[in-house]
Short mmCIF file of C-alpha atoms in Angstrom, two decimals:
data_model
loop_
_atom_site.label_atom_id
_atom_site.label_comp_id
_atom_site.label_asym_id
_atom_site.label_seq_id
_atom_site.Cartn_x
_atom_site.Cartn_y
_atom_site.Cartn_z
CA UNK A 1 173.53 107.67 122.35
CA UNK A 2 173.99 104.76 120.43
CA UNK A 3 175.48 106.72 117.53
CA UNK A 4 177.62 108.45 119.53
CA UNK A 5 179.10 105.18 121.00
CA UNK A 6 179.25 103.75 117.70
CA UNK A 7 181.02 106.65 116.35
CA UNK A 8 183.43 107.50 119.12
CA UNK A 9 185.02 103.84 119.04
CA UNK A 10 184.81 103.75 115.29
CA UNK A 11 186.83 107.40 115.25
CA UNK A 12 189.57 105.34 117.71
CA UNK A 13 189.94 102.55 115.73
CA UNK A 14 188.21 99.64 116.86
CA UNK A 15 185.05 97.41 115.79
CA UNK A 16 182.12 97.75 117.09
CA UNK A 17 179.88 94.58 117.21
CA UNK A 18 176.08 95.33 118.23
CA UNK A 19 172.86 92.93 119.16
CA UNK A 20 169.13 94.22 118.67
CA UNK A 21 167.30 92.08 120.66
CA UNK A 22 163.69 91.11 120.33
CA UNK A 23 161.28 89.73 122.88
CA UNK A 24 159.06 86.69 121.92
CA UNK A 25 155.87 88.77 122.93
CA UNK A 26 157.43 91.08 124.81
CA UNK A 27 154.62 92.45 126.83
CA UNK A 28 151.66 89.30 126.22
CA UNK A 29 154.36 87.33 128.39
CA UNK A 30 154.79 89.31 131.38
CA UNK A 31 154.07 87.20 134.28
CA UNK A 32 152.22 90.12 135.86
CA UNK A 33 152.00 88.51 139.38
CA UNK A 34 155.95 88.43 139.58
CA UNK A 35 156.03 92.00 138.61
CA UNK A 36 153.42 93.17 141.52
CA UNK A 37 155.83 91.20 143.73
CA UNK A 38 159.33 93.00 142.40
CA UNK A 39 157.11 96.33 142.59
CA UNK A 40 155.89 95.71 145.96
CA UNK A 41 159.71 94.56 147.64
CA UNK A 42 161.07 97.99 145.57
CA UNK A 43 159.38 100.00 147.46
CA UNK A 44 158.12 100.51 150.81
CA UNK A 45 155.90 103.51 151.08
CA UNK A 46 152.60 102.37 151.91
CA UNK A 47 151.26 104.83 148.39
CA UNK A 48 153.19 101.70 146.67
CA UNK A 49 151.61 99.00 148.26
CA UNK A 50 148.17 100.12 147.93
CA UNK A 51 148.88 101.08 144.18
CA UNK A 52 150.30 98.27 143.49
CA UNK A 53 147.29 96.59 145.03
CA UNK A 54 145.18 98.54 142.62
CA UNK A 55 147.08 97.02 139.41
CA UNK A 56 146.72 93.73 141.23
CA UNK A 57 142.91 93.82 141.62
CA UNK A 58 142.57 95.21 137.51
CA UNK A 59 145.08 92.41 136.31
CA UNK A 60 143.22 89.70 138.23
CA UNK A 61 139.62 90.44 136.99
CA UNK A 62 140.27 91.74 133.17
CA UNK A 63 138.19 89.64 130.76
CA UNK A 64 138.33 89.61 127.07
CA UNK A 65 136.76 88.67 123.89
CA UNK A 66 137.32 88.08 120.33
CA UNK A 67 134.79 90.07 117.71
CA UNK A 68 134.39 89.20 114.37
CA UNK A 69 132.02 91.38 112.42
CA UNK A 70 129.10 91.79 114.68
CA UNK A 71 129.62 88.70 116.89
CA UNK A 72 131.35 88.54 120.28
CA UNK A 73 132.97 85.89 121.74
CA UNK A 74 132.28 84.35 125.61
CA UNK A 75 134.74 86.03 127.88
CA UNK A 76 138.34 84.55 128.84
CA UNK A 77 140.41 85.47 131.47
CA UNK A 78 143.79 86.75 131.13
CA UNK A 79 146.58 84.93 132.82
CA UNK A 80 149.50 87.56 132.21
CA UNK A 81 151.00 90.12 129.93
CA UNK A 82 150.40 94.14 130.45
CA UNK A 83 147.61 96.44 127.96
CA UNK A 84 149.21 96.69 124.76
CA UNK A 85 149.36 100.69 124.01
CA UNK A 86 148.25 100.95 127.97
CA UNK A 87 150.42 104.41 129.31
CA UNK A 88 151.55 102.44 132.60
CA UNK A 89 152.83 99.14 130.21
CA UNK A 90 156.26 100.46 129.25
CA UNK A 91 156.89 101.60 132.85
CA UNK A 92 155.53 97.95 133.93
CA UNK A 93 157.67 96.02 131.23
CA UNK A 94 161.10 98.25 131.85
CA UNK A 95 160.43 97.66 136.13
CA UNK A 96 159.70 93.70 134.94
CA UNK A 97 163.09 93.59 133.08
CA UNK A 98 165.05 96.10 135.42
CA UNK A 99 167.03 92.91 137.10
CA UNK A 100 167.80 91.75 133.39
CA UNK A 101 169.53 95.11 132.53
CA UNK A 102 171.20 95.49 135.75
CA UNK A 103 172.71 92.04 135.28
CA UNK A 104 174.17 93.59 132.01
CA UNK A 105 175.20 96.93 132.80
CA UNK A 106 176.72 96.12 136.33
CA UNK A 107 178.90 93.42 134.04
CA UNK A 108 182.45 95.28 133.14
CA UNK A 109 182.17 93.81 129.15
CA UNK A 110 181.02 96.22 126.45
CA UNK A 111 180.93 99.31 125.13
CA UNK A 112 182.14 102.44 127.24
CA UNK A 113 181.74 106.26 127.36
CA UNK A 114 182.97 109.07 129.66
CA UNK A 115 183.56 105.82 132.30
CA UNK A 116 180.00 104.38 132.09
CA UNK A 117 178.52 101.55 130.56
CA UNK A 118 177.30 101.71 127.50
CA UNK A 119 176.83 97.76 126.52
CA UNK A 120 173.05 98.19 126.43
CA UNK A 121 170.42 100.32 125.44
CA UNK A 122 167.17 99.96 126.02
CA UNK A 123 164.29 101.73 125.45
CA UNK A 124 160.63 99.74 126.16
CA UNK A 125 161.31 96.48 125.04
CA UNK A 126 163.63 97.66 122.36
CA UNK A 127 167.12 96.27 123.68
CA UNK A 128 170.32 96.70 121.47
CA UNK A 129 173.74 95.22 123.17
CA UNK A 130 176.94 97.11 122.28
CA UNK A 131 180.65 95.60 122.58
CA UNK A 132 184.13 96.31 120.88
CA UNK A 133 185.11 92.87 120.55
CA UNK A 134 183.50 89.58 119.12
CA UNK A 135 184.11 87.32 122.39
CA UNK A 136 182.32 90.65 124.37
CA UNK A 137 178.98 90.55 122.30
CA UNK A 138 178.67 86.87 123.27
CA UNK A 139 179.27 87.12 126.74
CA UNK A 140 176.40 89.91 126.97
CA UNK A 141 174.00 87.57 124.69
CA UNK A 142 174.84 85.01 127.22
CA UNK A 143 174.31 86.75 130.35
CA UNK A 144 170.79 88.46 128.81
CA UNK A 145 170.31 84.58 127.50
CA UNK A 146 170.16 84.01 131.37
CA UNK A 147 168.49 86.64 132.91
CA UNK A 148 165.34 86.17 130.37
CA UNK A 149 164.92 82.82 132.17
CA UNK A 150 164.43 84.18 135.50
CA UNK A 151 162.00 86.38 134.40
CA UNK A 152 160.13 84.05 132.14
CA UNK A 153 160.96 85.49 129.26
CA UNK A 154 162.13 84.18 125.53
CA UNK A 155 164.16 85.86 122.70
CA UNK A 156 162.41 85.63 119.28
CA UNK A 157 165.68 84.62 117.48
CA UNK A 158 164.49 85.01 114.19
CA UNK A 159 164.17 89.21 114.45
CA UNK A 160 167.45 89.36 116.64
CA UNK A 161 169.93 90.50 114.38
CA UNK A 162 173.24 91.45 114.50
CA UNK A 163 175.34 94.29 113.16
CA UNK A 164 179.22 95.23 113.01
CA UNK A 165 180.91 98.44 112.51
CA UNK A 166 184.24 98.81 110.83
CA UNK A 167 186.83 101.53 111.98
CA UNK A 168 186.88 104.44 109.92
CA UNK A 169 190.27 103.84 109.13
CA UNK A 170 190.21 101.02 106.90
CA UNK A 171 193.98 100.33 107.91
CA UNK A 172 192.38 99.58 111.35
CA UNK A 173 190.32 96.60 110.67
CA UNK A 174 190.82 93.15 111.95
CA UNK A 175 188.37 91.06 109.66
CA UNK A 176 185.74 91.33 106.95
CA UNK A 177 183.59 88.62 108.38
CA UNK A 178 183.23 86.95 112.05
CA UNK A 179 182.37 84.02 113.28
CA UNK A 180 178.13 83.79 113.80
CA UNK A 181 177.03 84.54 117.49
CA UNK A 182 174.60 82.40 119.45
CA UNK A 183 171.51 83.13 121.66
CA UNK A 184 169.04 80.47 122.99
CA UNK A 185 171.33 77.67 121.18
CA UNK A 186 169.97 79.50 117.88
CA UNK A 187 172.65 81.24 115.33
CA UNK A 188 172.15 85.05 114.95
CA UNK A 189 172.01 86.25 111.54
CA UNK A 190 173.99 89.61 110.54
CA UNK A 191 172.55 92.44 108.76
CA UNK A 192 173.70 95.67 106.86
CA UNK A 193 170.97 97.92 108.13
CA UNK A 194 168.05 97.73 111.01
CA UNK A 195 165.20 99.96 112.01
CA UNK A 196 166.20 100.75 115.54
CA UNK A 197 163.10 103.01 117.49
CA UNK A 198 162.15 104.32 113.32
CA UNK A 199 165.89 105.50 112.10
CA UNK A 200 167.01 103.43 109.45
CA UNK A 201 171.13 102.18 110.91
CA UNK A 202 173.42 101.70 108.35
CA UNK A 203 176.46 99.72 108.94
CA UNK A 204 178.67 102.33 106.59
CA UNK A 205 177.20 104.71 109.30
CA UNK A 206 175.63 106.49 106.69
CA UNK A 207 171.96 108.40 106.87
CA UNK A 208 171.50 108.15 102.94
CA UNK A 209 169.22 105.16 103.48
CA UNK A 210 167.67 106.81 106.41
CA UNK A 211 166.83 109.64 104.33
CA UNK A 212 165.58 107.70 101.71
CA UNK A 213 163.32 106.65 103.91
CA UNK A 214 162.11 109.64 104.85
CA UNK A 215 161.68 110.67 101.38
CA UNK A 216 159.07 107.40 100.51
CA UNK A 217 157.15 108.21 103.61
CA UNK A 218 156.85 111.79 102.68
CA UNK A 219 155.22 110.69 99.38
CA UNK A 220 153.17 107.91 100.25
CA UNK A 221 151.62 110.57 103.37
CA UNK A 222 151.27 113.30 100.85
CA UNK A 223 149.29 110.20 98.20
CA UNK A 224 146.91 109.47 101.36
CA UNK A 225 146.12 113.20 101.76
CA UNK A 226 145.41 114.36 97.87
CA UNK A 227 142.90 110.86 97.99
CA UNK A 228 140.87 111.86 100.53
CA UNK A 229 141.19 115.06 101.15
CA UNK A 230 141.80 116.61 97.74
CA UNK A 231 138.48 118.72 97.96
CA UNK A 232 139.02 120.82 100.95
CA UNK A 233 139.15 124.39 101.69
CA UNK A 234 143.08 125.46 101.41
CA UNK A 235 143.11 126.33 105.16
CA UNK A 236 142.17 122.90 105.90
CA UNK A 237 144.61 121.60 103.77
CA UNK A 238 147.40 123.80 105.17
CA UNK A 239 146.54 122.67 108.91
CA UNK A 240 146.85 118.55 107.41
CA UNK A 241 150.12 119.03 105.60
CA UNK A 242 151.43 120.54 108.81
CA UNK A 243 150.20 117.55 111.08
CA UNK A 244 151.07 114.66 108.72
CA UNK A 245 153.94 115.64 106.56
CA UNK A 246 155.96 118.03 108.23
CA UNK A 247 157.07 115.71 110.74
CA UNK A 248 161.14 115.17 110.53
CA UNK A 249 161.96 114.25 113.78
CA UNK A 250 164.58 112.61 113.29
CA UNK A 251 166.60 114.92 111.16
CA UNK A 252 168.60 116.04 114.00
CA UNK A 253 170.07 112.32 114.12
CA UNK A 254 171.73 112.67 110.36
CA UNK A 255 175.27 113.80 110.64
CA UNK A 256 177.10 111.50 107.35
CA UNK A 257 174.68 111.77 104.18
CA UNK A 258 175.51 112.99 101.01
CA UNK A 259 174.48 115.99 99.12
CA UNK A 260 172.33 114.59 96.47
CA UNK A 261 170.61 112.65 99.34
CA UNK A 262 169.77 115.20 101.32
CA UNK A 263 169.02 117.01 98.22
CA UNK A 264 166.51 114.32 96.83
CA UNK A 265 164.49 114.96 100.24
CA UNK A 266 164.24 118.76 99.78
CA UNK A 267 162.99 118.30 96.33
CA UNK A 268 160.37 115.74 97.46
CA UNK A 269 159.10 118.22 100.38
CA UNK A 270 158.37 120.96 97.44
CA UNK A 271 156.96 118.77 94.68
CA UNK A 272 154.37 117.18 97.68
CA UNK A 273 153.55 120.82 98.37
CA UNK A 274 152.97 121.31 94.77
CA UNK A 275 150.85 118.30 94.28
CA UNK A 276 148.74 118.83 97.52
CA UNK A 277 147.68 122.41 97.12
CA UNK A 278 147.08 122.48 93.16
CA UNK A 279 150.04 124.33 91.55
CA UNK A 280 151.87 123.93 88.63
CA UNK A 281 155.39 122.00 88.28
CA UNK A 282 156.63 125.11 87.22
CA UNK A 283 155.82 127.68 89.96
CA UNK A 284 157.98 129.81 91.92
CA UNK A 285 158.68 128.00 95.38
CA UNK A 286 159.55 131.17 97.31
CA UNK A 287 155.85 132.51 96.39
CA UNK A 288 154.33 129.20 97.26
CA UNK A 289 155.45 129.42 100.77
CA UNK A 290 154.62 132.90 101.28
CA UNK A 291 150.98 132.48 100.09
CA UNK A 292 150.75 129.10 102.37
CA UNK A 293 152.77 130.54 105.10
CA UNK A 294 154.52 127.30 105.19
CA UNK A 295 157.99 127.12 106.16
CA UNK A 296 160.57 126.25 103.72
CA UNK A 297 163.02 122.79 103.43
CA UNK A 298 166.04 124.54 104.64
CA UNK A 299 163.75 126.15 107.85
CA UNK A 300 162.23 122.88 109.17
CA UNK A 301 166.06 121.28 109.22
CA UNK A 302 167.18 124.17 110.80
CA UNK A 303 163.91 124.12 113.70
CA UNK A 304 164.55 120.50 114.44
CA UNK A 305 167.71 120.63 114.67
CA UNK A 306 167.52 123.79 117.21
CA UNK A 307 165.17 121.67 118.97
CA UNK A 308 167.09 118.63 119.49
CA UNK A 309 169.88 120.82 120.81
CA UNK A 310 167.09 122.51 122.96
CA UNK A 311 166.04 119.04 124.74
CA UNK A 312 169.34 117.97 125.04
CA UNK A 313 170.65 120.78 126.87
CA UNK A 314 167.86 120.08 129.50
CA UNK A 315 168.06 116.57 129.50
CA UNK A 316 168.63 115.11 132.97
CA UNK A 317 170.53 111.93 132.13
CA UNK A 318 173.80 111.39 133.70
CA UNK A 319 175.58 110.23 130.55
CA UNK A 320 173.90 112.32 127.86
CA UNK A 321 175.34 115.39 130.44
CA UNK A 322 178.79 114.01 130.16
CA UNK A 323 179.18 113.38 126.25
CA UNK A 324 177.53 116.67 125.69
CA UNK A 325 180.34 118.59 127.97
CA UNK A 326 183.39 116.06 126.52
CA UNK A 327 181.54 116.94 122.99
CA UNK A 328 182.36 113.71 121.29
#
C-alpha cells in the first residue's frame, strides 16, 4: 500500500513527502493500566471484562530478573510495558495507540486513494506518515506530536527519518531540497533510503538496492549453512537450503529494478546452490536442479509472485479491495 500511494501520486505529478516514525521504547512504555481501561470502556461484553481482568491480574504480579552467567538477580516488579515477542503485544500496543491513529486518519491532510485516507500506515509500532505537500507532513507530525502525549508516549527523534519522492516527470518538480521538518521541538533528518517492515525504500523508487539486499543475505545464509552444516547427508542439506535460503518474500514487492540487478540475484541463488551441495563452478544448472529437485531462479519469482496475487485477491481490507479493482 504504501508503494502504491507513493507511485500513484508520483505517476500524477506531485511530491510525495513521507515520515517513518519510531517509538522511544515502543512497547517497554506502555502504561499497561491505561490500556486495560481503553480495553475495558471498548467493549462491553462481559467475555471482555473478565479477559481483560485476566491481563490485569498477569500484568500486576509479573516479576523479573537479570542473569548473568549462572547468577540471578532478586526479583523486580514491572511497572508497565507489554512481553516483548508476547503474541497478544502487537494487538495490545495497536488497541494502546488506536486513539493516536484515529486522530490522524479522521484529519482530512495527507495522502489519498480511491477516497480514503492514506496519511498513515501503520503496522505494530512501525508508523510511516504520508502527505503530498511539505506544510501537510508537518501538520500530521504535529498532530501525532500530540496524541503521543496523551498516551504517554515519546518519539525517538534520532531514528525518525524523513523521505521525499519526486514526480516522475522531472518537468513536474517544485524543489530539490525542503525546508527540515520538526517533531518534539527536534529537526528531522532526511534520508535516500529506509528499511520499512525489511524492504529496502529507495527514494528513486527503485528495488535495485532492495535486491541487493537480498543478494548479501542470500550469501551470508548460504556462509552460515556450509560452516556448520557442511557434513550432512544431501537430504538434510536439501530440506536447510529450502528453510533458510529460499525465502524471497518480498519479491512480489519489486516492480522498477534493472536487468543486471535482478540478474546479479539469479546468479547468486545458483552459485550458493553450487557451493552448498559440493559441485563444480562449471556444472550444468538444469541437471543440478533435477538431481536436487530444487526449483529453479525463474520458478521461485514466478511462485511468489502467484502467491502474493493469491493473498491479495482474498484479502479483506477495504482499501486494498478498491486499488486492486481501480488497478492502479
Amino acid at each position: 500500500m504504501f508503494k502504491k500511494t507513493v507511485n500513484y501520486y508520483r505517476q500524477h505529478g506531485s511530491h510525495v513527502f513521507t515520515c517513518f516514525i519510531d517509538f522511544t521504547k515502543a512497547f517497554d512504555n506502555v502504561d499497561y493500566w491505561l490500556l486495560f481501561c481503553k480495553l475495558i470502556d471498548s467493549s462491553d461484553s462481559v467475555s471482555c471484562f473478565f479477559a481483560t481482568r485476566l491481563l490485569a491480574y498477569w500484568y500486576s504480579r509479573q516479576l523479573m530478573c537479570v542473569r548473568w552467567q549462572n547468577e540471578c538477580s532478586t526479583f523486580f516488579s514491572v511497572a508497565k510495558g507489554v512481553r516483548q515477542g508476547g503474541i497478544l503485544s502487537p494487538f495490545l500496543f495497536r488497541f494502546y495507540i488506536r486513539d493516536l491513529i484515529f486522530s490522524i486518519t479522521s484529519m482530512n491532510v495527507g495522502c489519498k486513494l480511491c477516497g480514503i485516507n492514506v496519511n498513515l500506515l501503520a503496522y505494530a509500532d512501525d508508523l510511516v506518515l504520508l502527505a503530498p505537500s511539505w506544510v501537510a507532513l508537518q501538520r500530521l507530525l504535529d498532530a501525532a506530536e500530540a496524541a503521543a502525549s496523551k498516551i504517554n508516549m515519546t518519539f525517538n527523534t534520532r531514528k525518525t527519518v524523513c523521505m521525499v519522492f519526486n514526480p516522475a516527470s522531472r518537468s513536474k518538480r517544485v524543489a530539490d531540497s525542503f525546508p527540515v521538518f520538526t517533531l518534539c521541538n527536534s529537526q528531522l533528518v532526511f534520508v535516500d533510503q529506509f528499511k520499512y517492515l525489511g524492504h529496502i525504500i529507495d527514494n528513486s523508487f527503485s528495488d535495485d538496492s532492495d535486491i541487493n539486499r537480498e543478494v548479501k543475505a542470500l550469501f551470508a545464509r548460504t556462509n552460515l549453512l556450509c560452516r556448520r552444516f557442511k557434513r550432512c547427508s544431501k537430504l538434510v542439506k536439501v530440506r536447510l537450503f529450502r528453510s533458510f535460503c529460499v525465502c524471497f518474500y518480498d519479491t512480489a514487492l519489486w516492480c522498477n529494478y534493472s536487468v543486471g540487478a535482478i540478474s546479479r540475484l539469479a546468479s547468486c541463488y545458483n552459485k550458493c546452490l553450487k557451493y552448498f551441495f559440493g559441485y563444480s563452478k562449471y556444472s550444468s544448472v538444469t541437471d543440478m536442479l533435477l538431481e536436487l529437485g530444487l526449483p529453479s531462479f525463474n520458478t521461485l519469482i514466478h511462485n511468489y509472485n502467484v502467491s502474493f496475487a493469491n493473498r491479495l485477491s482474498t484479502c479483506d481490507n477495504v482499501l486494498v479491495q478498491r486499488v486492486l479493482q481501480l488497478n492502479l
